[in-house]
Structures are given as structure tokens and as C-alpha cells.
Tab-separated table of C-alpha atoms in Angstrom:
chain	number	residue	atom	x	y	z
A	25	MET	CA	61.933	113.315	122.375
A	26	ARG	CA	60.190	116.000	120.344
A	27	ASP	CA	57.800	116.468	123.482
A	28	GLN	CA	60.079	119.080	124.931
A	29	PHE	CA	58.158	121.947	123.153
A	30	THR	CA	54.623	122.532	124.684
A	31	ASP	CA	52.287	125.636	124.157
A	32	GLN	CA	53.717	127.059	127.354
A	33	GLY	CA	57.469	126.847	126.008
A	34	ILE	CA	59.831	124.143	126.934
A	35	VAL	CA	60.167	121.322	129.422
A	36	LEU	CA	63.855	121.038	130.186
A	37	GLU	CA	63.827	117.631	131.592
A	38	ARG	CA	62.435	116.429	128.414
A	39	ALA	CA	65.145	118.028	126.256
A	40	LEU	CA	67.863	115.620	124.981
A	41	ALA	CA	70.565	118.369	125.034
A	42	PHE	CA	69.763	118.772	128.773
A	43	TRP	CA	70.231	114.988	129.528
A	44	VAL	CA	73.568	115.082	127.421
A	45	GLN	CA	74.883	118.197	129.286
A	46	ARG	CA	74.039	116.593	132.682
A	47	VAL	CA	75.601	112.952	131.795
A	48	GLN	CA	78.735	115.079	130.496
A	49	ALA	CA	79.128	116.995	133.713
A	50	GLN	CA	78.585	113.722	135.795
A	51	LEU	CA	81.155	112.025	133.740
A	52	ARG	CA	83.637	115.033	134.383
A	53	THR	CA	83.170	114.964	138.057
A	54	HIS	CA	83.563	111.121	138.264
A	55	THR	CA	86.803	111.184	136.130
A	56	TYR	CA	88.159	113.777	138.379
A	57	ARG	CA	87.560	111.536	141.325
A	58	ILE	CA	89.085	108.568	139.957
A	59	PHE	CA	92.202	110.388	138.968
A	60	ARG	CA	92.433	111.977	142.282
A	61	GLU	CA	91.782	108.626	144.062
A	62	ALA	CA	94.749	107.315	142.224
A	63	GLY	CA	96.825	110.214	143.449
A	64	LEU	CA	97.048	112.009	140.187
A	65	SER	CA	96.242	115.729	139.331
A	66	MET	CA	94.848	115.056	135.870
A	67	THR	CA	91.836	116.758	133.952
A	68	PRO	CA	89.567	114.819	131.560
A	69	GLU	CA	90.932	116.758	128.769
A	70	GLN	CA	94.725	115.624	129.486
A	71	TRP	CA	93.214	112.083	129.810
A	72	ALA	CA	91.769	112.589	126.107
A	73	VAL	CA	95.195	113.629	125.047
A	74	LEU	CA	96.967	110.702	126.684
A	75	VAL	CA	94.464	108.281	125.146
A	76	ARG	CA	95.092	109.812	121.757
A	77	LEU	CA	98.978	109.450	122.108
A	78	TRP	CA	98.585	105.787	123.460
A	79	GLU	CA	96.501	104.771	120.251
A	80	ARG	CA	98.390	106.955	117.898
A	81	GLY	CA	102.000	107.580	119.002
A	82	ASP	CA	103.616	110.957	118.444
A	83	MET	CA	101.317	113.632	117.055
A	84	THR	CA	101.439	117.126	116.071
A	85	GLN	CA	99.867	119.848	118.412
A	86	THR	CA	97.378	120.588	115.327
A	87	GLU	CA	96.469	116.661	115.018
A	88	LEU	CA	95.794	116.824	118.755
A	89	CYS	CA	93.593	119.696	118.312
A	90	ASP	CA	91.675	117.919	115.541
A	91	THR	CA	91.215	114.632	117.349
A	92	THR	CA	90.317	116.236	120.880
A	93	LEU	CA	88.204	119.039	119.576
A	94	LYS	CA	90.225	121.619	121.302
A	95	ASP	CA	91.516	124.987	119.703
A	96	LYS	CA	95.128	125.703	119.645
A	97	PRO	CA	95.439	127.875	122.872
A	98	THR	CA	93.427	125.293	124.814
A	99	ILE	CA	95.503	122.337	123.732
A	100	SER	CA	98.789	124.475	124.339
A	101	ARG	CA	97.560	124.946	127.971
A	102	ILE	CA	96.693	121.341	128.212
A	103	LEU	CA	100.039	120.147	127.105
A	104	ASP	CA	101.962	122.802	129.405
A	105	GLY	CA	100.271	120.891	132.321
A	106	MET	CA	101.133	117.538	131.015
A	107	GLU	CA	104.609	118.430	130.308
A	108	LYS	CA	105.135	119.834	133.741
A	109	GLN	CA	103.917	116.460	135.101
A	110	GLY	CA	106.351	114.699	133.070
A	111	TRP	CA	103.839	112.735	130.979
A	112	ILE	CA	104.921	114.202	127.593
A	113	ALA	CA	107.712	115.983	125.988
A	114	ARG	CA	107.229	118.436	122.656
A	115	HIS	CA	109.747	118.676	120.205
A	116	ALA	CA	110.453	120.313	116.605
A	117	ASP	CA	109.215	117.950	113.723
A	118	PRO	CA	112.078	116.796	111.944
A	119	ASP	CA	110.410	117.463	108.477
A	120	ASP	CA	109.146	121.075	109.425
A	121	ALA	CA	110.682	123.118	112.341
A	122	ARG	CA	107.559	125.106	112.614
A	123	THR	CA	105.520	122.276	113.698
A	124	ARG	CA	105.748	120.924	117.210
A	125	ARG	CA	105.325	117.095	117.841
A	126	VAL	CA	104.293	115.575	120.979
A	127	ARG	CA	105.354	112.287	122.427
A	128	LEU	CA	104.803	110.375	125.547
A	129	THR	CA	107.543	110.270	128.186
A	130	ARG	CA	108.440	107.001	129.965
A	131	SER	CA	106.291	108.193	132.729
A	132	GLY	CA	103.255	109.041	130.286
A	133	ARG	CA	103.298	105.555	128.691
A	134	ALA	CA	103.353	103.970	132.287
A	135	LEU	CA	100.077	105.716	133.280
A	136	GLU	CA	98.023	103.443	130.713
A	137	ALA	CA	98.722	100.319	132.811
A	138	ARG	CA	98.081	101.961	136.103
A	139	LEU	CA	94.774	103.936	134.683
A	140	MET	CA	93.183	101.628	132.272
A	141	PRO	CA	91.910	99.194	134.943
A	142	LEU	CA	90.337	102.082	136.924
A	143	VAL	CA	88.827	103.773	133.796
A	144	GLN	CA	87.449	100.243	132.723
A	145	GLY	CA	85.931	99.661	136.047
A	146	PHE	CA	84.241	103.170	136.052
A	147	VAL	CA	82.927	102.657	132.545
A	148	ALA	CA	81.628	99.312	133.739
A	149	ASP	CA	79.803	101.174	136.669
A	150	PHE	CA	78.580	103.816	134.121
A	151	GLU	CA	77.101	101.355	131.568
A	152	ARG	CA	75.575	98.729	134.267
A	153	GLY	CA	72.253	97.634	133.388
A	154	ILE	CA	72.061	99.107	129.739
A	155	PRO	CA	72.116	96.200	127.266
A	156	GLU	CA	74.770	96.311	124.548
A	157	ALA	CA	72.270	97.191	121.791
A	158	ASP	CA	70.960	99.988	123.530
A	159	LEU	CA	74.456	101.432	124.029
A	160	ALA	CA	75.264	100.723	120.397
A	161	VAL	CA	72.047	102.670	119.463
A	162	THR	CA	73.120	105.556	121.928
A	163	ARG	CA	76.541	105.714	120.440
A	164	ARG	CA	75.122	105.843	116.723
A	165	THR	CA	72.500	108.468	117.511
A	166	LEU	CA	75.106	110.855	119.169
A	167	MET	CA	77.630	110.535	116.372
A	168	ARG	CA	74.750	111.359	113.937
A	169	LEU	CA	73.668	114.472	116.217
A	170	PHE	CA	77.259	115.535	116.261
A	171	ASP	CA	77.555	115.304	112.367
A	172	ASN	CA	74.338	117.347	112.300
A	173	LEU	CA	76.022	120.032	113.845
A	174	SER	CA	79.320	119.749	112.152
């Protein structure tokens, strides 16, 4: 991996960050495609929020920022779009009226049963031919790289 640097400079195709970015770009493209094929106008960012809400139930906007690595203006725009689609509703926190809580609507909860089979198939294609042990090493490595930058 460290062979990306040469006497002449850098060889981009040998750089780990180059490949991480390329995989991420392909993931976004394919994610948009599977949602579009399902008849949904949904972004990968909206998908991440849905998954968090399915996992954890009601959350504050700040918690969603922290768990999706989005800033407050960005998460607000994401939630605006989701609210327009009828997938979520926002309300004041009963313990602190300044805090906004986000909850799934019936429509937002129903998306889980509709989308999970599609996403599971996509992930199976994405990981096809890669041994489980390699995937585990890749995840651990990416997590350490993330921690190094944090």
C-alpha cells in the first residue's frame, strides 16, 4: 500500500484513499439505482437516517447528526425531504422544548420491509466472491483508518 509514493510523485491507482473514494462513489450510484427501481426518490443520506431510526426508534436531530456524521444544516435538509415524503415527523422533546425529536411515520416504518430485501441483494452482489474473513479485515482496517483521522 505504501508503494503509492515514487521518486516521480504519487501513483493514484496505488493509493488506498483513491480506491475508498471510487468504491464510495459506485455505492452511491448503485444505491440511487435500487431506490429508483423501487419507485422511490430517496438519497443514500435519507437511507442512513431511516436505518438509524429503525435501529433506535425516536432520536433527536443532534443524535442523528452524530450517528450519521452530518452537520446540523445538512441533517435538517435531509429531514425536510423525508418529512415531505411522509416518512418521518418531527416534534418537540417533552423534556426540552428546544430539542426536536424525529420519529418514523407508519409509511417510514413500512419502508423497512419493502427495502431490506433489495438492499440485502445489493450487498450480496457487492460482496460476491470475497471471503468473510477478508470482509472482516477490511471493516476493521477501515474503522482504524477512521479512528486515526478522528
